[in-house]
Amino acid sequence: MFKLILLCLLQSVLVVSAQTLLKISVELFGTFSFTWTYFRTVFTTWQFFLSGIFAVSSVIVWMYVLKRYEFSLAYPMLSISYIISLLSGYFIFQETITPTRLIGVLIIMAGVILIAMDTTK
């Protein structure tokens, strides 16, 4: 079980990192236009490139998890990403964590804990 939690934590960190870098990238691109200059900016931005590497890495980790563990146990563990994304929004984008968001994430995490505790195998 501990290995599953660590793998899902790794997958969540990778996917949130990918999405965080993607958000940073799209903000750097400027106003969208169908021009070579715009698309050159897109494909030469290191944050966009690194976002893709993290996204592919998260898929590889997830494929390993799907191969080794029950889907109904593994998939809810990905909810760990909600906490990581909340922290990313707060620390990187200076977003406000409202009480409603915090309560929502805590409820989701309580569900993940209950699912993790229900390992009958």
mmCIF file of N, CA and C in Angstrom:
data_model
loop_
_atom_site.group_PDB
_atom_site.id
_atom_site.type_symbol
_atom_site.label_atom_id
_atom_site.label_comp_id
_atom_site.label_asym_id
_atom_site.label_seq_id
_atom_site.Cartn_x
_atom_site.Cartn_y
_atom_site.Cartn_z
ATOM 1 N N MET A 1 0.826 -1.198 0.000
ATOM 2 C CA MET A 1 0.000 0.000 0.000
ATOM 3 C C MET A 1 0.870 1.262 0.000
ATOM 4 N N PHE A 2 1.967 1.209 0.785
ATOM 5 C CA PHE A 2 2.846 2.376 0.868
ATOM 6 C C PHE A 2 3.453 2.697 -0.492
ATOM 7 N N LYS A 3 3.796 1.642 -1.234
ATOM 8 C CA LYS A 3 4.371 1.848 -2.564
ATOM 9 C C LYS A 3 3.343 2.503 -3.495
ATOM 10 N N LEU A 4 2.091 2.085 -3.418
ATOM 11 C CA LEU A 4 1.030 2.688 -4.228
ATOM 12 C C LEU A 4 0.868 4.164 -3.891
ATOM 13 N N ILE A 5 0.880 4.490 -2.629
ATOM 14 C CA ILE A 5 0.739 5.891 -2.213
ATOM 15 C C ILE A 5 1.905 6.717 -2.740
ATOM 16 N N LEU A 6 3.118 6.186 -2.637
ATOM 17 C CA LEU A 6 4.281 6.917 -3.151
ATOM 18 C C LEU A 6 4.220 7.101 -4.669
ATOM 19 N N LEU A 7 3.806 6.062 -5.370
ATOM 20 C CA LEU A 7 3.692 6.166 -6.830
ATOM 21 C C LEU A 7 2.616 7.175 -7.229
ATOM 22 N N CYS A 8 1.492 7.155 -6.539
ATOM 23 C CA CYS A 8 0.424 8.115 -6.839
ATOM 24 C C CYS A 8 0.840 9.532 -6.453
ATOM 25 N N LEU A 9 1.608 9.661 -5.399
ATOM 26 C CA LEU A 9 2.137 10.976 -5.034
ATOM 27 C C LEU A 9 3.083 11.476 -6.121
ATOM 28 N N LEU A 10 3.968 10.607 -6.605
ATOM 29 C CA LEU A 10 4.876 10.974 -7.686
ATOM 30 C C LEU A 10 4.098 11.369 -8.938
ATOM 31 N N GLN A 11 3.105 10.565 -9.307
ATOM 32 C CA GLN A 11 2.303 10.855 -10.490
ATOM 33 C C GLN A 11 1.590 12.198 -10.321
ATOM 34 N N SER A 12 1.072 12.458 -9.146
ATOM 35 C CA SER A 12 0.362 13.715 -8.891
ATOM 36 C C SER A 12 1.302 14.913 -8.959
ATOM 37 N N VAL A 13 2.486 14.777 -8.395
ATOM 38 C CA VAL A 13 3.470 15.865 -8.463
ATOM 39 C C VAL A 13 3.839 16.137 -9.919
ATOM 40 N N LEU A 14 4.032 15.084 -10.691
ATOM 41 C CA LEU A 14 4.385 15.262 -12.101
ATOM 42 C C LEU A 14 3.266 15.941 -12.886
ATOM 43 N N VAL A 15 2.020 15.505 -12.683
ATOM 44 C CA VAL A 15 0.919 16.073 -13.464
ATOM 45 C C VAL A 15 0.632 17.512 -13.045
ATOM 46 N N VAL A 16 0.725 17.812 -11.757
ATOM 47 C CA VAL A 16 0.506 19.199 -11.316
ATOM 48 C C VAL A 16 1.654 20.090 -11.786
ATOM 49 N N SER A 17 2.862 19.567 -11.773
ATOM 50 C CA SER A 17 4.002 20.334 -12.297
ATOM 51 C C SER A 17 3.801 20.631 -13.781
ATOM 52 N N ALA A 18 3.332 19.637 -14.521
ATOM 53 C CA ALA A 18 3.073 19.833 -15.951
ATOM 54 C C ALA A 18 2.024 20.915 -16.168
ATOM 55 N N GLN A 19 0.953 20.866 -15.408
ATOM 56 C CA GLN A 19 -0.116 21.843 -15.581
ATOM 57 C C GLN A 19 0.301 23.236 -15.112
ATOM 58 N N THR A 20 1.095 23.297 -14.060
ATOM 59 C CA THR A 20 1.599 24.582 -13.572
ATOM 60 C C THR A 20 2.495 25.226 -14.617
ATOM 61 N N LEU A 21 3.403 24.441 -15.181
ATOM 62 C CA LEU A 21 4.276 24.966 -16.225
ATOM 63 C C LEU A 21 3.503 25.332 -17.488
ATOM 64 N N LEU A 22 2.455 24.591 -17.779
ATOM 65 C CA LEU A 22 1.620 24.926 -18.934
ATOM 66 C C LEU A 22 0.932 26.268 -18.722
ATOM 67 N N LYS A 23 0.437 26.505 -17.516
ATOM 68 C CA LYS A 23 -0.201 27.799 -17.223
ATOM 69 C C LYS A 23 0.811 28.930 -17.343
ATOM 70 N N ILE A 24 1.991 28.731 -16.815
ATOM 71 C CA ILE A 24 3.047 29.744 -16.948
ATOM 72 C C ILE A 24 3.349 29.985 -18.419
ATOM 73 N N SER A 25 3.414 28.915 -19.193
ATOM 74 C CA SER A 25 3.714 29.020 -20.623
ATOM 75 C C SER A 25 2.674 29.839 -21.366
ATOM 76 N N VAL A 26 1.413 29.505 -21.175
ATOM 77 C CA VAL A 26 0.381 30.203 -21.941
ATOM 78 C C VAL A 26 0.313 31.675 -21.575
ATOM 79 N N GLU A 27 0.697 31.997 -20.352
ATOM 80 C CA GLU A 27 0.754 33.415 -19.976
ATOM 81 C C GLU A 27 1.916 34.118 -20.677
ATOM 82 N N LEU A 28 2.989 33.386 -20.944
ATOM 83 C CA LEU A 28 4.146 33.958 -21.643
ATOM 84 C C LEU A 28 3.914 34.113 -23.142
ATOM 85 N N PHE A 29 3.017 33.309 -23.700
ATOM 86 C CA PHE A 29 2.813 33.321 -25.148
ATOM 87 C C PHE A 29 2.234 34.638 -25.658
ATOM 88 N N GLY A 30 1.492 35.321 -24.831
ATOM 89 C CA GLY A 30 0.842 36.546 -25.288
ATOM 90 C C GLY A 30 -0.484 36.238 -25.958
ATOM 91 N N THR A 31 -1.007 37.207 -26.693
ATOM 92 C CA THR A 31 -2.285 37.063 -27.374
ATOM 93 C C THR A 31 -2.170 36.056 -28.508
ATOM 94 N N PHE A 32 -3.144 35.158 -28.583
ATOM 95 C CA PHE A 32 -3.112 34.110 -29.602
ATOM 96 C C PHE A 32 -3.291 34.699 -30.997
ATOM 97 N N SER A 33 -2.508 34.152 -31.924
ATOM 98 C CA SER A 33 -2.676 34.501 -33.334
ATOM 99 C C SER A 33 -2.122 33.369 -34.186
ATOM 100 N N PHE A 34 -2.704 33.181 -35.368
ATOM 101 C CA PHE A 34 -2.224 32.149 -36.283
ATOM 102 C C PHE A 34 -1.051 32.692 -37.085
ATOM 103 N N THR A 35 0.075 32.889 -36.404
ATOM 104 C CA THR A 35 1.273 33.390 -37.089
ATOM 105 C C THR A 35 2.456 32.510 -36.721
ATOM 106 N N TRP A 36 3.466 32.522 -37.590
ATOM 107 C CA TRP A 36 4.681 31.763 -37.298
ATOM 108 C C TRP A 36 5.355 32.286 -36.050
ATOM 109 N N THR A 37 5.317 33.586 -35.864
ATOM 110 C CA THR A 37 5.963 34.183 -34.688
ATOM 111 C C THR A 37 5.343 33.645 -33.401
ATOM 112 N N TYR A 38 4.017 33.575 -33.374
ATOM 113 C CA TYR A 38 3.335 33.064 -32.180
ATOM 114 C C TYR A 38 3.731 31.609 -31.917
ATOM 115 N N PHE A 39 3.643 30.764 -32.947
ATOM 116 C CA PHE A 39 3.943 29.342 -32.760
ATOM 117 C C PHE A 39 5.423 29.093 -32.509
ATOM 118 N N ARG A 40 6.289 29.928 -33.022
ATOM 119 C CA ARG A 40 7.713 29.829 -32.698
ATOM 120 C C ARG A 40 7.907 30.105 -31.207
ATOM 121 N N THR A 41 7.180 31.096 -30.696
ATOM 122 C CA THR A 41 7.240 31.391 -29.261
ATOM 123 C C THR A 41 6.752 30.196 -28.451
ATOM 124 N N VAL A 42 5.665 29.592 -28.893
ATOM 125 C CA VAL A 42 5.116 28.431 -28.179
ATOM 126 C C VAL A 42 6.147 27.315 -28.087
ATOM 127 N N PHE A 43 6.748 26.975 -29.208
ATOM 128 C CA PHE A 43 7.629 25.800 -29.237
ATOM 129 C C PHE A 43 9.073 26.091 -28.847
ATOM 130 N N THR A 44 9.385 27.318 -28.488
ATOM 131 C CA THR A 44 10.734 27.625 -28.006
ATOM 132 C C THR A 44 10.720 28.089 -26.547
ATOM 133 N N THR A 45 9.583 27.987 -25.905
ATOM 134 C CA THR A 45 9.476 28.342 -24.491
ATOM 135 C C THR A 45 9.837 27.114 -23.653
ATOM 136 N N TRP A 46 10.867 27.249 -22.821
ATOM 137 C CA TRP A 46 11.345 26.083 -22.074
ATOM 138 C C TRP A 46 10.300 25.559 -21.092
ATOM 139 N N GLN A 47 9.444 26.439 -20.586
ATOM 140 C CA GLN A 47 8.404 25.992 -19.652
ATOM 141 C C GLN A 47 7.406 25.064 -20.356
ATOM 142 N N PHE A 48 7.106 25.375 -21.619
ATOM 143 C CA PHE A 48 6.195 24.538 -22.396
ATOM 144 C C PHE A 48 6.835 23.167 -22.656
ATOM 145 N N PHE A 49 8.094 23.156 -23.009
ATOM 146 C CA PHE A 49 8.827 21.921 -23.257
ATOM 147 C C PHE A 49 8.880 21.052 -21.992
ATOM 148 N N LEU A 50 9.228 21.669 -20.873
ATOM 149 C CA LEU A 50 9.315 20.936 -19.606
ATOM 150 C C LEU A 50 7.944 20.427 -19.173
ATOM 151 N N SER A 51 6.911 21.192 -19.453
ATOM 152 C CA SER A 51 5.543 20.757 -19.169
ATOM 153 C C SER A 51 5.239 19.445 -19.885
ATOM 154 N N GLY A 52 5.638 19.358 -21.146
ATOM 155 C CA GLY A 52 5.423 18.130 -21.906
ATOM 156 C C GLY A 52 6.192 16.950 -21.341
ATOM 157 N N ILE A 53 7.422 17.193 -20.912
ATOM 158 C CA ILE A 53 8.229 16.116 -20.319
ATOM 159 C C ILE A 53 7.573 15.601 -19.041
ATOM 160 N N PHE A 54 7.104 16.518 -18.195
ATOM 161 C CA PHE A 54 6.427 16.103 -16.960
ATOM 162 C C PHE A 54 5.129 15.362 -17.259
ATOM 163 N N ALA A 55 4.396 15.812 -18.270
ATOM 164 C CA ALA A 55 3.130 15.156 -18.622
ATOM 165 C C ALA A 55 3.383 13.725 -19.097
ATOM 166 N N VAL A 56 4.358 13.542 -19.962
ATOM 167 C CA VAL A 56 4.687 12.200 -20.458
ATOM 168 C C VAL A 56 5.185 11.329 -19.303
ATOM 169 N N SER A 57 5.997 11.881 -18.430
ATOM 170 C CA SER A 57 6.494 11.126 -17.277
ATOM 171 C C SER A 57 5.350 10.681 -16.375
ATOM 172 N N SER A 58 4.373 11.559 -16.174
ATOM 173 C CA SER A 58 3.239 11.199 -15.314
ATOM 174 C C SER A 58 2.432 10.063 -15.935
ATOM 175 N N VAL A 59 2.311 10.054 -17.259
ATOM 176 C CA VAL A 59 1.597 8.964 -17.940
ATOM 177 C C VAL A 59 2.349 7.644 -17.767
ATOM 178 N N ILE A 60 3.658 7.678 -17.846
ATOM 179 C CA ILE A 60 4.455 6.453 -17.678
ATOM 180 C C ILE A 60 4.293 5.895 -16.264
ATOM 181 N N VAL A 61 4.353 6.768 -15.271
ATOM 182 C CA VAL A 61 4.150 6.321 -13.879
ATOM 183 C C VAL A 61 2.741 5.755 -13.727
ATOM 184 N N TRP A 62 1.761 6.436 -14.312
ATOM 185 C CA TRP A 62 0.373 5.988 -14.196
ATOM 186 C C TRP A 62 0.171 4.630 -14.879
ATOM 187 N N MET A 63 0.822 4.409 -16.006
ATOM 188 C CA MET A 63 0.734 3.119 -16.678
ATOM 189 C C MET A 63 1.262 2.003 -15.770
ATOM 190 N N TYR A 64 2.351 2.277 -15.069
ATOM 191 C CA TYR A 64 2.905 1.295 -14.136
ATOM 192 C C TYR A 64 1.897 1.000 -13.021
ATOM 193 N N VAL A 65 1.295 2.057 -12.479
ATOM 194 C CA VAL A 65 0.310 1.880 -11.408
ATOM 195 C C VAL A 65 -0.873 1.046 -11.902
ATOM 196 N N LEU A 66 -1.376 1.369 -13.091
ATOM 197 C CA LEU A 66 -2.516 0.632 -13.630
ATOM 198 C C LEU A 66 -2.193 -0.844 -13.841
ATOM 199 N N LYS A 67 -0.974 -1.138 -14.190
ATOM 200 C CA LYS A 67 -0.550 -2.524 -14.415
ATOM 201 C C LYS A 67 -0.491 -3.310 -13.109
ATOM 202 N N ARG A 68 -0.125 -2.661 -12.029
ATOM 203 C CA ARG A 68 0.165 -3.360 -10.772
ATOM 204 C C ARG A 68 -0.958 -3.338 -9.732
ATOM 205 N N TYR A 69 -1.879 -2.382 -9.809
ATOM 206 C CA TYR A 69 -2.852 -2.198 -8.724
ATOM 207 C C TYR A 69 -4.280 -2.165 -9.257
ATOM 208 N N GLU A 70 -5.219 -2.419 -8.370
ATOM 209 C CA GLU A 70 -6.633 -2.349 -8.715
ATOM 210 C C GLU A 70 -6.998 -0.913 -9.078
ATOM 211 N N PHE A 71 -7.751 -0.768 -10.157
ATOM 212 C CA PHE A 71 -8.148 0.551 -10.645
ATOM 213 C C PHE A 71 -8.981 1.297 -9.600
ATOM 214 N N SER A 72 -9.909 0.589 -8.960
ATOM 215 C CA SER A 72 -10.804 1.239 -7.990
ATOM 216 C C SER A 72 -10.069 1.690 -6.732
ATOM 217 N N LEU A 73 -8.880 1.188 -6.523
ATOM 218 C CA LEU A 73 -8.050 1.639 -5.412
ATOM 219 C C LEU A 73 -7.084 2.732 -5.859
ATOM 220 N N ALA A 74 -6.484 2.535 -7.016
ATOM 221 C CA ALA A 74 -5.454 3.469 -7.487
ATOM 222 C C ALA A 74 -6.025 4.813 -7.929
ATOM 223 N N TYR A 75 -7.105 4.783 -8.688
ATOM 224 C CA TYR A 75 -7.599 6.034 -9.276
ATOM 225 C C TYR A 75 -7.984 7.081 -8.227
ATOM 226 N N PRO A 76 -8.690 6.717 -7.175
ATOM 227 C CA PRO A 76 -8.999 7.746 -6.159
ATOM 228 C C PRO A 76 -7.753 8.352 -5.502
ATOM 229 N N MET A 77 -6.651 7.611 -5.508
ATOM 230 C CA MET A 77 -5.415 8.137 -4.926
ATOM 231 C C MET A 77 -4.897 9.354 -5.687
ATOM 232 N N LEU A 78 -5.298 9.486 -6.940
ATOM 233 C CA LEU A 78 -4.869 10.647 -7.720
ATOM 234 C C LEU A 78 -5.448 11.948 -7.186
ATOM 235 N N SER A 79 -6.394 11.836 -6.286
ATOM 236 C CA SER A 79 -6.957 13.040 -5.673
ATOM 237 C C SER A 79 -5.922 13.781 -4.837
ATOM 238 N N ILE A 80 -4.797 13.144 -4.593
ATOM 239 C CA ILE A 80 -3.684 13.823 -3.928
ATOM 240 C C ILE A 80 -3.312 15.070 -4.725
ATOM 241 N N SER A 81 -3.533 15.014 -6.025
ATOM 242 C CA SER A 81 -3.189 16.161 -6.884
ATOM 243 C C SER A 81 -3.989 17.412 -6.523
ATOM 244 N N TYR A 82 -5.165 17.251 -5.923
ATOM 245 C CA TYR A 82 -5.948 18.426 -5.533
ATOM 246 C C TYR A 82 -5.215 19.252 -4.481
ATOM 247 N N ILE A 83 -4.589 18.583 -3.544
ATOM 248 C CA ILE A 83 -3.831 19.299 -2.513
ATOM 249 C C ILE A 83 -2.619 19.972 -3.130
ATOM 250 N N ILE A 84 -1.906 19.234 -3.983
ATOM 251 C CA ILE A 84 -0.700 19.778 -4.605
ATOM 252 C C ILE A 84 -1.053 20.974 -5.487
ATOM 253 N N SER A 85 -2.154 20.875 -6.231
ATOM 254 C CA SER A 85 -2.541 21.993 -7.098
ATOM 255 C C SER A 85 -2.989 23.200 -6.277
ATOM 256 N N LEU A 86 -3.623 22.965 -5.151
ATOM 257 C CA LEU A 86 -4.011 24.064 -4.260
ATOM 258 C C LEU A 86 -2.762 24.796 -3.763
ATOM 259 N N LEU A 87 -1.741 24.034 -3.392
ATOM 260 C CA LEU A 87 -0.484 24.632 -2.934
ATOM 261 C C LEU A 87 0.244 25.342 -4.067
ATOM 262 N N SER A 88 0.200 24.755 -5.256
ATOM 263 C CA SER A 88 0.816 25.389 -6.418
ATOM 264 C C SER A 88 0.149 26.729 -6.718
ATOM 265 N N GLY A 89 -1.156 26.737 -6.697
ATOM 266 C CA GLY A 89 -1.883 27.981 -6.935
ATOM 267 C C GLY A 89 -1.548 29.045 -5.904
ATOM 268 N N TYR A 90 -1.427 28.622 -4.661
ATOM 269 C CA TYR A 90 -1.138 29.566 -3.585
ATOM 270 C C TYR A 90 0.292 30.108 -3.667
ATOM 271 N N PHE A 91 1.265 29.215 -3.786
ATOM 272 C CA PHE A 91 2.663 29.633 -3.733
ATOM 273 C C PHE A 91 3.208 30.191 -5.053
ATOM 274 N N ILE A 92 2.758 29.662 -6.177
ATOM 275 C CA ILE A 92 3.312 30.098 -7.460
ATOM 276 C C ILE A 92 2.501 31.225 -8.083
ATOM 277 N N PHE A 93 1.167 31.107 -8.012
ATOM 278 C CA PHE A 93 0.314 32.103 -8.671
ATOM 279 C C PHE A 93 -0.332 33.087 -7.695
ATOM 280 N N GLN A 94 0.018 32.991 -6.417
ATOM 281 C CA GLN A 94 -0.502 33.861 -5.376
ATOM 282 C C GLN A 94 -2.035 33.881 -5.343
ATOM 283 N N GLU A 95 -2.638 32.720 -5.562
ATOM 284 C CA GLU A 95 -4.090 32.601 -5.508
ATOM 285 C C GLU A 95 -4.538 32.473 -4.056
ATOM 286 N N THR A 96 -5.736 32.895 -3.802
ATOM 287 C CA THR A 96 -6.298 32.825 -2.460
ATOM 288 C C THR A 96 -6.906 31.448 -2.225
ATOM 289 N N ILE A 97 -6.637 30.894 -1.064
ATOM 290 C CA ILE A 97 -7.276 29.636 -0.679
ATOM 291 C C ILE A 97 -8.457 29.996 0.208
ATOM 292 N N THR A 98 -9.638 29.892 -0.366
ATOM 293 C CA THR A 98 -10.845 30.225 0.390
ATOM 294 C C THR A 98 -11.205 29.058 1.309
ATOM 295 N N PRO A 99 -11.947 29.340 2.369
ATOM 296 C CA PRO A 99 -12.375 28.246 3.254
ATOM 297 C C PRO A 99 -13.158 27.158 2.508
ATOM 298 N N THR A 100 -13.950 27.558 1.530
ATOM 299 C CA THR A 100 -14.728 26.588 0.770
ATOM 300 C C THR A 100 -13.811 25.640 0.006
ATOM 301 N N ARG A 101 -12.781 26.171 -0.632
ATOM 302 C CA ARG A 101 -11.823 25.320 -1.357
ATOM 303 C C ARG A 101 -11.114 24.380 -0.401
ATOM 304 N N LEU A 102 -10.692 24.919 0.725
ATOM 305 C CA LEU A 102 -9.974 24.116 1.705
ATOM 306 C C LEU A 102 -10.850 22.987 2.233
ATOM 307 N N ILE A 103 -12.081 23.279 2.567
ATOM 308 C CA ILE A 103 -13.006 22.252 3.064
ATOM 309 C C ILE A 103 -13.248 21.196 1.989
ATOM 310 N N GLY A 104 -13.421 21.639 0.736
ATOM 311 C CA GLY A 104 -13.630 20.700 -0.361
ATOM 312 C C GLY A 104 -12.469 19.738 -0.520
ATOM 313 N N VAL A 105 -11.257 20.263 -0.466
ATOM 314 C CA VAL A 105 -10.072 19.408 -0.601
ATOM 315 C C VAL A 105 -9.956 18.472 0.594
ATOM 316 N N LEU A 106 -10.257 18.948 1.780
ATOM 317 C CA LEU A 106 -10.194 18.083 2.965
ATOM 318 C C LEU A 106 -11.212 16.949 2.885
ATOM 319 N N ILE A 107 -12.393 17.231 2.359
ATOM 320 C CA ILE A 107 -13.403 16.178 2.193
ATOM 321 C C ILE A 107 -12.917 15.139 1.185
ATOM 322 N N ILE A 108 -12.346 15.596 0.093
ATOM 323 C CA ILE A 108 -11.813 14.669 -0.915
ATOM 324 C C ILE A 108 -10.714 13.807 -0.300
ATOM 325 N N MET A 109 -9.827 14.418 0.450
ATOM 326 C CA MET A 109 -8.737 13.660 1.061
ATOM 327 C C MET A 109 -9.255 12.663 2.100
ATOM 328 N N ALA A 110 -10.304 13.027 2.818
ATOM 329 C CA ALA A 110 -10.906 12.072 3.759
ATOM 330 C C ALA A 110 -11.414 10.846 3.001
ATOM 331 N N GLY A 111 -12.002 11.057 1.841
ATOM 332 C CA GLY A 111 -12.451 9.942 1.013
ATOM 333 C C GLY A 111 -11.300 9.069 0.553
ATOM 334 N N VAL A 112 -10.198 9.699 0.178
ATOM 335 C CA VAL A 112 -9.017 8.936 -0.248
ATOM 336 C C VAL A 112 -8.498 8.090 0.909
ATOM 337 N N ILE A 113 -8.467 8.655 2.083
ATOM 338 C CA ILE A 113 -8.001 7.904 3.258
ATOM 339 C C ILE A 113 -8.911 6.714 3.528
ATOM 340 N N LEU A 114 -10.221 6.922 3.416
ATOM 341 C CA LEU A 114 -11.160 5.812 3.627
ATOM 342 C C LEU A 114 -10.946 4.704 2.603
ATOM 343 N N ILE A 115 -10.719 5.072 1.357
ATOM 344 C CA ILE A 115 -10.481 4.077 0.319
ATOM 345 C C ILE A 115 -9.175 3.332 0.586
ATOM 346 N N ALA A 116 -8.156 4.055 0.997
ATOM 347 C CA ALA A 116 -6.862 3.431 1.294
ATOM 348 C C ALA A 116 -6.966 2.462 2.471
ATOM 349 N N MET A 117 -7.824 2.788 3.424
ATOM 350 C CA MET A 117 -7.991 1.932 4.587
ATOM 351 C C MET A 117 -8.767 0.653 4.243
ATOM 352 N N ASP A 118 -9.516 0.698 3.144
ATOM 353 C CA ASP A 118 -10.355 -0.439 2.756
ATOM 354 C C ASP A 118 -9.601 -1.377 1.822
ATOM 355 N N THR A 119 -8.435 -1.772 2.219
ATOM 356 C CA THR A 119 -7.667 -2.721 1.409
ATOM 357 C C THR A 119 -7.873 -4.106 1.983
ATOM 358 N N THR A 120 -8.683 -4.871 1.307
ATOM 359 C CA THR A 120 -9.007 -6.213 1.805
ATOM 360 C C THR A 120 -8.039 -7.259 1.304
ATOM 361 N N LYS A 121 -7.143 -6.883 0.395
ATOM 362 C CA LYS A 121 -6.193 -7.859 -0.143
ATOM 363 C C LYS A 121 -4.834 -7.696 0.480
#
